[in-house]
Amino acid sequence: MNEAKSRVFHEIDFDKPGRQVGYLRVPQSRDGGAWATIEIPIAVFNGGPGPAVLFTGGVHGDEYEGPIAVSRLARRLDPGALRGKVILMPALDLPAAMAGRRMCPVDGRDFNRCFPGDPKGSFCQVLAHFVDSVILPQVEVSVDVHAAGNAMEAALSSNMHHSQDAGLLARTIAMASAFGAPYNVVFWGVDETATLAAAAEARGVLAIACELGGYGRVSVDGVRIAERGLDNVLRHFGMIDGRPDTTQADGSPATKHMEVRDQRGYVFAPSEGLFEPLHLPGAPVAEGELAGYLHFVEEWEREPIPVKFRSDGYVWMAPGQGRVKKGDVVGVVMRPYAG
Ligand SMILES: [Zn+2]
């Protein structure tokens, strides 16, 4: 299973006690740089016996809360107070993170659609292969911090795939509850087979991701929830002292568990145009209710098209980029988790 030798090299000793920071060097030959590499930041904290976890940010470069929260944890975590191992990669697709873009500018790919990767492939494929074949086999837990990027804003949430394995499902929900975002969304997946979370699950790693902001800016609450959530996961597994703090801004004590069970939760643009959304993330909505209007500013004669929700629930993802193409998602509705 994907055990071909990686072309990524580094000087990290994953078994060495204490704190190490360094770089993964991904070969990237170019004009003027035959042996050039792209250096991906990595930190490893080894506090002796205990669980091993992977925290990642910057899988998409237009999502900023993960890089901030994961790199800050790398500065403040005390290896002397840690039981187990923490691997931190705050800006995994570094070229995308430096460019503030979803797609990697080196090879034009979405890094989170490249797993399990290919050691002879493009930059994203080589890096995905390294993460899959070298990093994931070392850990039992993965938390991948995302936001909704330039195109959307998410109700602040963790998310996880549904599983037929009742024990695995319960352990993943327990971890998401400990993470303590306002919402946790269990979803059945659309185009989810090539993601980091899917690769982690294929290797038996307990995996959640998060959507902690969007609209191409840094969410104040998203950063706070990301930082607290990473600490909460370490507390949940007994790796640092203390109990998870899951108190919410509205005074409620815990995460609300939600689900997106099928395609009816998704609202698609029926044509190319300018989409005017009518709801903010978290808003309650009903099946048949207007999600927004698709405008055609280039034609006086053409009336805006009303676009409707296809499911009751609450807005998980709200659009905000303006111009959309036919088939783009212009809203995702979550419902209370039915188990
Ligand atoms: Zn993302």
Coordinates of N, CA and C in Angstrom, one line a residue, residues 81-289:
A81 N 6.0 18.6 29.3 CA 4.7 18.4 29.9 C 3.8 17.6 29.1
L82 N 4.4 16.9 28.1 CA 3.7 16.1 27.1 C 3.9 14.6 27.2
R83 N 2.8 13.9 27.1 CA 2.8 12.4 27.1 C 2.5 12.0 25.7
G84 N 3.4 11.4 24.9 CA 3.2 11.0 23.6 C 3.8 12.0 22.6
K85 N 3.4 11.9 21.3 CA 4.1 12.6 20.2 C 3.1 13.5 19.5
V86 N 3.5 14.7 19.2 CA 2.7 15.6 18.4 C 3.5 16.0 17.2
I87 N 3.0 15.8 16.0 CA 3.6 16.3 14.7 C 2.7 17.4 14.2
L88 N 3.4 18.6 13.9 CA 2.7 19.8 13.5 C 3.2 20.2 12.2
M89 N 2.2 20.4 11.2 CA 2.6 20.9 9.9 C 1.6 22.0 9.6
P90 N 2.0 23.3 9.9 CA 1.0 24.4 9.9 C 0.7 24.9 8.5
A91 N 1.6 24.7 7.5 CA 1.3 25.2 6.2 C 1.8 24.1 5.2
L92 N 0.9 23.1 5.1 CA 1.3 21.9 4.4 C 1.5 22.2 2.9
D93 N 0.5 22.8 2.2 CA 0.7 23.2 0.8 C 1.3 24.6 0.9
L94 N 2.6 24.7 1.2 CA 3.2 26.0 1.4 C 3.1 27.0 0.3
P95 N 3.4 26.5 -1.0 CA 3.2 27.5 -2.1 C 1.8 28.1 -2.2
A96 N 0.8 27.3 -1.9 CA -0.6 27.8 -1.9 C -0.8 28.7 -0.8
A97 N -0.2 28.4 0.4 CA -0.4 29.3 1.6 C 0.3 30.6 1.3
M98 N 1.5 30.6 0.7 CA 2.2 31.9 0.4 C 1.4 32.7 -0.6
A99 N 0.7 32.0 -1.5 CA -0.1 32.7 -2.5 C -1.5 33.1 -2.1
G100 N -1.9 32.6 -0.9 CA -3.3 32.8 -0.5 C -4.3 32.2 -1.4
R101 N -4.0 31.1 -2.0 CA -4.9 30.4 -3.0 C -5.2 29.0 -2.6
R102 N -6.4 28.6 -3.0 CA -6.8 27.2 -2.8 C -5.9 26.2 -3.6
M103 N -5.7 26.5 -4.8 CA -5.0 25.5 -5.7 C -3.5 25.8 -5.6
C104 N -2.7 24.8 -5.6 CA -1.2 25.0 -5.5 C -0.7 25.6 -6.8
P105 N 0.0 26.8 -6.7 CA 0.5 27.4 -7.9 C 1.6 26.7 -8.6
V106 N 2.2 25.7 -7.9 CA 3.3 24.9 -8.5 C 2.8 24.0 -9.6
D107 N 1.7 23.3 -9.3 CA 1.2 22.3 -10.2 C -0.3 22.4 -10.5
G108 N -0.9 23.4 -10.0 CA -2.3 23.7 -10.3 C -3.3 22.8 -9.6
R109 N -2.8 21.9 -8.7 CA -3.7 20.9 -8.1 C -4.2 21.4 -6.7
D110 N -5.4 20.8 -6.4 CA -5.9 20.9 -5.0 C -5.2 19.8 -4.2
F111 N -4.3 20.3 -3.2 CA -3.5 19.3 -2.5 C -4.5 18.3 -1.8
N112 N -5.6 18.7 -1.4 CA -6.6 17.8 -0.7 C -7.4 16.9 -1.6
R113 N -7.0 16.8 -2.8 CA -7.5 15.9 -3.8 C -6.4 15.0 -4.4
C114 N -5.3 14.9 -3.7 CA -4.1 14.3 -4.2 C -3.7 13.0 -3.5
F115 N -4.4 12.7 -2.4 CA -4.1 11.5 -1.6 C -4.6 10.2 -2.3
P116 N -3.9 9.1 -2.1 CA -2.7 8.9 -1.3 C -1.4 9.3 -2.0
G117 N -1.4 10.0 -3.1 CA -0.2 10.6 -3.7 C 0.6 9.7 -4.6
D118 N 1.7 10.2 -5.1 CA 2.5 9.5 -6.0 C 4.0 10.1 -5.9
P119 N 4.9 9.2 -5.5 CA 6.3 9.7 -5.3 C 7.0 10.2 -6.6
K120 N 6.4 9.8 -7.7 CA 6.9 10.2 -9.0 C 6.1 11.3 -9.7
G121 N 5.1 11.8 -9.0 CA 4.1 12.7 -9.5 C 4.5 14.2 -9.4
S122 N 3.5 15.1 -9.4 CA 3.8 16.5 -9.3 C 4.0 16.9 -7.8
F123 N 4.3 18.2 -7.6 CA 4.7 18.6 -6.2 C 3.6 18.1 -5.2
C124 N 2.4 18.4 -5.5 CA 1.3 18.0 -4.5 C 1.2 16.5 -4.3
Q125 N 1.4 15.8 -5.4 CA 1.3 14.3 -5.3 C 2.5 13.7 -4.5
V126 N 3.7 14.3 -4.7 CA 4.9 13.9 -4.0 C 4.7 14.1 -2.5
L127 N 4.2 15.3 -2.2 CA 4.1 15.7 -0.8 C 2.9 14.9 -0.2
A128 N 1.9 14.6 -0.9 CA 0.8 13.8 -0.3 C 1.3 12.4 -0.1
H129 N 2.1 11.9 -1.0 CA 2.6 10.5 -0.8 C 3.5 10.5 0.5
F130 N 4.3 11.5 0.7 CA 5.1 11.5 1.9 C 4.2 11.5 3.2
V131 N 3.2 12.4 3.2 CA 2.3 12.4 4.3 C 1.6 11.1 4.6
D132 N 1.2 10.5 3.5 CA 0.5 9.2 3.6 C 1.4 8.1 4.0
S133 N 2.6 8.0 3.4 CA 3.4 6.8 3.7 C 4.4 7.0 4.8
V134 N 4.7 8.2 5.2 CA 5.7 8.4 6.3 C 5.1 9.0 7.6
I135 N 4.2 9.9 7.4 CA 3.6 10.6 8.6 C 2.4 9.8 9.2
L136 N 1.5 9.5 8.3 CA 0.2 8.8 8.9 C 0.5 7.5 9.6
P137 N 1.4 6.7 9.1 CA 1.7 5.4 9.8 C 2.2 5.6 11.2
Q138 N 2.7 6.8 11.5 CA 3.2 7.1 12.9 C 2.2 7.6 13.9
V139 N 1.0 7.9 13.4 CA 0.0 8.6 14.3 C -1.3 7.8 14.4
E140 N -2.0 8.0 15.5 CA -3.3 7.4 15.7 C -4.4 8.4 15.5
V141 N -4.1 9.7 15.5 CA -5.1 10.8 15.5 C -4.6 11.8 14.5
S142 N -5.6 12.4 13.7 CA -5.3 13.5 12.8 C -6.4 14.5 12.9
V143 N -6.0 15.8 13.1 CA -6.9 16.9 13.1 C -6.4 17.9 12.0
D144 N -7.2 18.1 10.9 CA -6.8 18.9 9.8 C -7.7 20.2 9.8
V145 N -7.0 21.3 10.0 CA -7.8 22.6 10.3 C -8.0 23.3 8.9
H146 N -9.2 23.4 8.5 CA -9.6 24.2 7.3 C -10.5 25.3 7.6
A147 N -10.8 26.1 6.6 CA -11.9 27.1 6.6 C -12.5 27.0 5.2
A148 N -13.5 27.8 5.0 CA -14.2 27.7 3.7 C -13.6 28.4 2.5
G149 N -12.4 29.0 2.8 CA -11.6 29.6 1.7 C -12.2 30.9 1.2
N150 N -11.8 31.3 0.0 CA -12.3 32.6 -0.6 C -13.8 32.5 -0.9
A151 N -14.3 31.3 -1.3 CA -15.6 31.2 -1.9 C -16.7 31.3 -0.9
M152 N -16.5 30.7 0.3 CA -17.6 30.5 1.2 C -17.2 30.9 2.6
E153 N -18.2 31.0 3.5 CA -17.9 31.0 4.9 C -18.7 29.9 5.6
A154 N -18.0 29.2 6.5 CA -18.7 28.1 7.2 C -19.2 28.5 8.6
A155 N -20.3 27.9 9.0 CA -20.6 27.9 10.4 C -19.5 27.2 11.1
L156 N -18.9 27.8 12.2 CA -17.7 27.3 12.8 C -17.9 25.9 13.3
S157 N -17.1 25.0 12.7 CA -17.4 23.5 12.9 C -16.2 22.6 12.7
S158 N -16.3 21.5 13.4 CA -15.4 20.4 13.0 C -16.3 19.5 12.1
N159 N -15.7 18.6 11.4 CA -16.4 17.6 10.6 C -15.7 16.3 10.5
M160 N -16.5 15.3 10.2 CA -16.0 13.9 10.1 C -16.8 13.1 9.2
H161 N -16.2 12.0 8.7 CA -17.0 11.1 7.8 C -17.8 10.2 8.6
H162 N -18.9 9.8 8.1 CA -19.7 8.7 8.7 C -19.0 7.4 8.6
S163 N -19.1 6.5 9.5 CA -18.5 5.2 9.4 C -19.5 4.1 9.8
Q164 N -19.4 3.0 9.1 CA -20.2 1.8 9.4 C -19.7 1.1 10.7
D165 N -18.5 1.4 11.1 CA -17.9 0.8 12.3 C -18.4 1.6 13.5
A166 N -19.3 1.1 14.3 CA -19.9 1.8 15.3 C -18.9 2.3 16.4
G167 N -17.9 1.5 16.6 CA -16.9 1.8 17.6 C -16.1 3.0 17.1
L168 N -15.7 2.9 15.9 CA -14.9 4.0 15.3 C -15.7 5.3 15.2
L169 N -17.0 5.2 14.9 CA -17.9 6.3 14.8 C -18.0 7.0 16.2
A170 N -18.1 6.2 17.2 CA -18.3 6.7 18.6 C -17.0 7.4 19.0
R171 N -15.9 6.8 18.7 CA -14.6 7.4 19.1 C -14.3 8.7 18.4
T172 N -14.7 8.8 17.1 CA -14.5 10.0 16.3 C -15.5 11.1 16.9
I173 N -16.7 10.8 17.2 CA -17.6 11.8 17.7 C -17.2 12.2 19.1
A174 N -16.6 11.3 19.9 CA -16.1 11.8 21.2 C -14.9 12.7 21.0
M175 N -14.0 12.5 20.0 CA -12.9 13.4 19.8 C -13.5 14.8 19.3
A176 N -14.5 14.7 18.4 CA -15.0 16.0 17.9 C -15.7 16.8 19.0
S177 N -16.4 16.0 19.9 CA -17.0 16.7 21.0 C -16.0 17.4 21.9
A178 N -14.8 16.7 22.1 CA -13.8 17.3 22.9 C -13.1 18.5 22.2
F179 N -13.0 18.4 20.9 CA -12.5 19.6 20.1 C -13.3 20.8 20.5
G180 N -14.6 20.7 20.5 CA -15.4 21.8 21.1 C -15.8 22.9 20.2
A181 N -15.8 22.7 18.9 CA -16.3 23.8 18.0 C -17.8 24.0 18.2
P182 N -18.4 25.1 17.8 CA -19.9 25.2 18.0 C -20.7 24.1 17.4
Y183 N -20.3 23.6 16.2 CA -20.9 22.5 15.5 C -19.9 21.4 15.2
N184 N -20.4 20.2 15.1 CA -19.6 19.1 14.4 C -20.6 18.5 13.4
V185 N -20.1 18.4 12.2 CA -20.9 17.9 11.1 C -20.4 16.5 10.6
V186 N -21.3 15.5 10.8 CA -21.1 14.2 10.3 C -21.5 14.2 8.8
F187 N -20.7 13.8 7.9 CA -21.1 13.8 6.5 C -20.8 12.6 5.8
W188 N -21.6 12.3 4.8 CA -21.5 11.1 4.0 C -20.7 11.2 2.8
G189 N -20.2 12.5 2.5 CA -19.2 12.7 1.6 C -19.6 12.9 0.1
V190 N -19.1 13.9 -0.5 CA -19.1 14.2 -1.9 C -17.7 14.4 -2.3
D191 N -17.2 13.6 -3.2 CA -15.8 13.7 -3.7 C -14.8 13.7 -2.5
E192 N -14.9 12.7 -1.7 CA -14.1 12.7 -0.4 C -13.0 11.6 -0.4
T193 N -12.8 10.9 -1.5 CA -11.9 9.8 -1.5 C -10.5 10.1 -1.5
A194 N -10.1 11.3 -2.0 CA -8.7 11.6 -2.2 C -8.2 12.7 -1.2
T195 N -8.9 12.8 -0.1 CA -8.5 13.9 0.9 C -7.6 13.3 2.0
L196 N -6.9 14.2 2.7 CA -6.1 13.8 3.8 C -6.9 13.0 4.8
A197 N -8.1 13.5 5.1 CA -8.9 12.7 6.1 C -9.2 11.3 5.6
A198 N -9.5 11.1 4.3 CA -9.8 9.8 3.8 C -8.5 8.9 3.9
A199 N -7.3 9.5 3.6 CA -6.1 8.8 3.7 C -5.8 8.3 5.1
A200 N -6.1 9.2 6.0 CA -5.9 8.9 7.4 C -6.8 7.8 7.8
E201 N -8.1 7.8 7.4 CA -9.0 6.8 7.8 C -8.6 5.4 7.2
A202 N -8.1 5.5 5.9 CA -7.6 4.2 5.3 C -6.5 3.6 6.1
R203 N -5.8 4.4 6.8 CA -4.7 3.8 7.6 C -5.1 3.6 9.1
G204 N -6.4 3.7 9.3 CA -6.9 3.4 10.7 C -6.7 4.6 11.7
V205 N -6.4 5.7 11.2 CA -6.2 6.9 12.0 C -7.5 7.6 12.3
L206 N -7.7 7.9 13.6 CA -8.9 8.6 14.0 C -8.8 10.1 13.4
A207 N -9.8 10.5 12.6 CA -9.6 11.8 11.8 C -10.8 12.7 11.9
I208 N -10.5 13.9 12.2 CA -11.5 15.0 12.0 C -10.9 16.1 11.2
A209 N -11.7 16.9 10.5 CA -11.2 18.2 9.9 C -12.1 19.3 10.5
C210 N -11.8 20.5 10.2 CA -12.6 21.6 10.7 C -12.8 22.7 9.6
E211 N -13.9 23.4 9.8 CA -14.2 24.6 8.9 C -14.4 25.7 9.8
L212 N -13.3 26.6 9.9 CA -13.3 27.6 11.0 C -13.2 29.0 10.5
G213 N -13.9 29.3 9.4 CA -13.9 30.6 8.9 C -14.2 30.6 7.4
G214 N -13.7 31.6 6.7 CA -13.9 31.7 5.2 C -13.9 33.1 4.7
Y215 N -14.5 33.3 3.5 CA -14.5 34.6 2.9 C -13.1 35.2 2.7
G216 N -12.1 34.4 2.7 CA -10.8 34.8 2.4 C -10.2 35.8 3.4
R217 N -10.6 35.7 4.7 CA -10.1 36.5 5.7 C -9.9 35.6 7.0
V218 N -9.2 36.2 8.0 CA -9.0 35.5 9.2 C -10.2 35.7 10.2
S219 N -10.8 34.6 10.6 CA -11.9 34.7 11.5 C -11.4 34.7 13.0
V220 N -11.8 35.8 13.7 CA -11.3 36.0 15.1 C -11.8 34.7 15.9
D221 N -13.1 34.4 15.8 CA -13.6 33.2 16.6 C -12.9 31.9 16.1
G222 N -12.7 31.8 14.7 CA -12.1 30.6 14.2 C -10.8 30.3 14.7
V223 N -9.9 31.3 14.8 CA -8.6 31.1 15.4 C -8.7 30.7 16.9
R224 N -9.6 31.3 17.6 CA -9.7 31.0 19.0 C -10.2 29.5 19.2
I225 N -11.2 29.1 18.4 CA -11.7 27.8 18.5 C -10.7 26.8 18.0
A226 N -9.9 27.1 17.0 CA -8.8 26.2 16.5 C -7.8 26.0 17.6
E227 N -7.3 27.1 18.2 CA -6.3 26.9 19.3 C -6.8 26.1 20.5
R228 N -8.0 26.5 20.9 CA -8.6 25.7 22.0 C -8.9 24.3 21.7
G229 N -9.3 24.1 20.4 CA -9.6 22.7 20.0 C -8.4 21.8 20.0
L230 N -7.3 22.3 19.5 CA -6.1 21.5 19.5 C -5.7 21.1 20.9
D231 N -5.7 22.1 21.8 CA -5.4 21.8 23.2 C -6.4 20.8 23.8
N232 N -7.7 21.0 23.4 CA -8.7 20.1 23.9 C -8.5 18.6 23.5
V233 N -8.0 18.5 22.2 CA -7.7 17.1 21.7 C -6.6 16.5 22.5
L234 N -5.6 17.3 22.8 CA -4.4 16.8 23.6 C -4.9 16.4 25.0
R235 N -5.8 17.2 25.6 CA -6.4 16.9 26.9 C -7.2 15.6 26.8
H236 N -8.0 15.5 25.8 CA -9.0 14.4 25.6 C -8.2 13.1 25.6
F237 N -7.0 13.0 25.0 CA -6.2 11.8 25.0 C -5.2 11.7 26.1
G238 N -5.3 12.6 27.1 CA -4.4 12.5 28.3 C -3.0 12.9 28.0
M239 N -2.8 13.6 26.9 CA -1.4 14.0 26.5 C -0.9 15.2 27.2
I240 N -1.8 16.1 27.6 CA -1.4 17.2 28.5 C -2.5 17.2 29.6
D241 N -2.2 17.9 30.7 CA -3.1 17.9 31.9 C -4.3 18.8 31.6
G242 N -5.4 18.5 32.3 CA -6.6 19.3 32.2 C -7.7 18.6 31.4
R243 N -8.9 19.2 31.5 CA -10.0 18.6 30.8 C -10.4 19.5 29.7
P244 N -11.0 18.9 28.6 CA -11.4 19.8 27.5 C -12.4 20.9 27.9
D245 N -12.2 22.1 27.4 CA -13.2 23.2 27.7 C -14.0 23.4 26.4
T246 N -15.3 23.0 26.5 CA -16.2 23.0 25.3 C -17.3 24.1 25.5
T247 N -17.1 25.0 26.4 CA -18.1 26.0 26.6 C -18.2 26.9 25.3
Q248 N -19.5 27.2 24.9 CA -19.7 28.0 23.7 C -20.0 29.4 24.0
A249 N -19.8 30.3 23.0 CA -20.0 31.7 23.1 C -21.4 32.1 23.6
D250 N -22.4 31.2 23.2 CA -23.8 31.5 23.6 C -24.1 30.9 24.9
G251 N -23.1 30.4 25.6 CA -23.3 29.9 27.0 C -23.6 28.4 27.0
S252 N -23.9 27.8 25.9 CA -24.2 26.4 25.9 C -22.9 25.6 26.2
P253 N -23.1 24.4 26.8 CA -21.9 23.7 27.3 C -21.2 22.9 26.3
A254 N -21.7 22.6 25.1 CA -21.1 21.6 24.3 C -21.4 21.9 22.8
T255 N -20.6 21.1 22.0 CA -20.8 21.1 20.5 C -22.2 20.6 20.1
K256 N -22.8 21.2 19.1 CA -24.0 20.6 18.5 C -23.6 19.7 17.4
H257 N -24.1 18.4 17.4 CA -23.8 17.5 16.4 C -24.8 17.5 15.3
M258 N -24.3 17.7 14.0 CA -25.2 17.9 12.8 C -24.8 16.9 11.8
E259 N -25.5 16.9 10.7 CA -25.1 15.9 9.6 C -25.5 16.5 8.2
V260 N -24.8 16.1 7.2 CA -25.2 16.3 5.8 C -25.2 14.9 5.2
R261 N -26.4 14.4 5.0 CA -26.5 13.0 4.7 C -26.5 12.7 3.2
D262 N -27.0 13.6 2.4 CA -27.0 13.3 1.0 C -27.0 14.7 0.2
Q263 N -27.1 14.5 -1.1 CA -26.9 15.7 -2.0 C -28.0 16.8 -1.8
R264 N -29.1 16.4 -1.1 CA -30.2 17.4 -1.0 C -29.7 18.6 -0.1
G265 N -28.7 18.4 0.7 CA -28.1 19.4 1.5 C -27.4 20.5 0.7
Y266 N -27.0 20.2 -0.5 CA -26.3 21.1 -1.3 C -27.2 21.9 -2.3
V267 N -26.9 23.1 -2.4 CA -27.6 24.0 -3.4 C -26.6 24.4 -4.5
F268 N -27.0 24.1 -5.7 CA -26.1 24.3 -6.9 C -26.6 25.5 -7.7
A269 N -25.7 26.3 -8.3 CA -26.1 27.4 -9.1 C -26.6 26.8 -10.4
P270 N -27.8 27.3 -10.9 CA -28.4 26.7 -12.1 C -27.8 27.3 -13.4
S271 N -27.0 28.4 -13.2 CA -26.4 29.0 -14.4 C -25.2 29.8 -13.9
E272 N -24.5 30.4 -14.9 CA -23.4 31.3 -14.5 C -24.1 32.6 -14.2
G273 N -23.5 33.3 -13.2 CA -24.1 34.6 -12.8 C -23.5 35.2 -11.6
L274 N -24.2 36.2 -11.0 CA -23.7 36.8 -9.8 C -24.7 36.4 -8.7
F275 N -24.2 35.6 -7.7 CA -25.1 35.1 -6.7 C -25.2 36.0 -5.5
E276 N -26.5 36.3 -5.2 CA -26.8 37.1 -4.0 C -27.3 36.2 -2.9
P277 N -26.5 35.8 -1.9 CA -27.1 35.0 -0.8 C -28.0 35.7 0.1
L278 N -28.9 35.1 0.8 CA -29.9 35.7 1.7 C -29.7 35.3 3.2
H279 N -28.7 34.4 3.4 CA -28.5 33.9 4.8 C -27.1 33.9 5.2
L280 N -26.8 34.1 6.5 CA -25.5 33.9 7.0 C -25.3 32.5 7.5
P281 N -24.0 32.1 7.7 CA -23.8 30.7 8.3 C -24.5 30.6 9.6
G282 N -25.1 29.4 9.9 CA -25.8 29.1 11.1 C -27.3 29.4 11.1
A283 N -27.7 30.2 10.0 CA -29.1 30.6 10.0 C -30.0 29.3 9.8
P284 N -31.2 29.3 10.5 CA -32.2 28.2 10.2 C -32.9 28.5 8.9
V285 N -33.0 27.4 8.1 CA -33.7 27.5 6.8 C -34.6 26.3 6.6
A286 N -35.6 26.5 5.6 CA -36.6 25.4 5.4 C -36.5 25.0 3.9
E287 N -36.8 23.8 3.7 CA -36.9 23.3 2.3 C -37.8 24.1 1.5
G288 N -37.4 24.5 0.3 CA -38.2 25.4 -0.6 C -38.0 26.9 -0.3
E289 N -37.3 27.2 0.8 CA -37.1 28.6 1.1 C -36.0 29.2 0.2

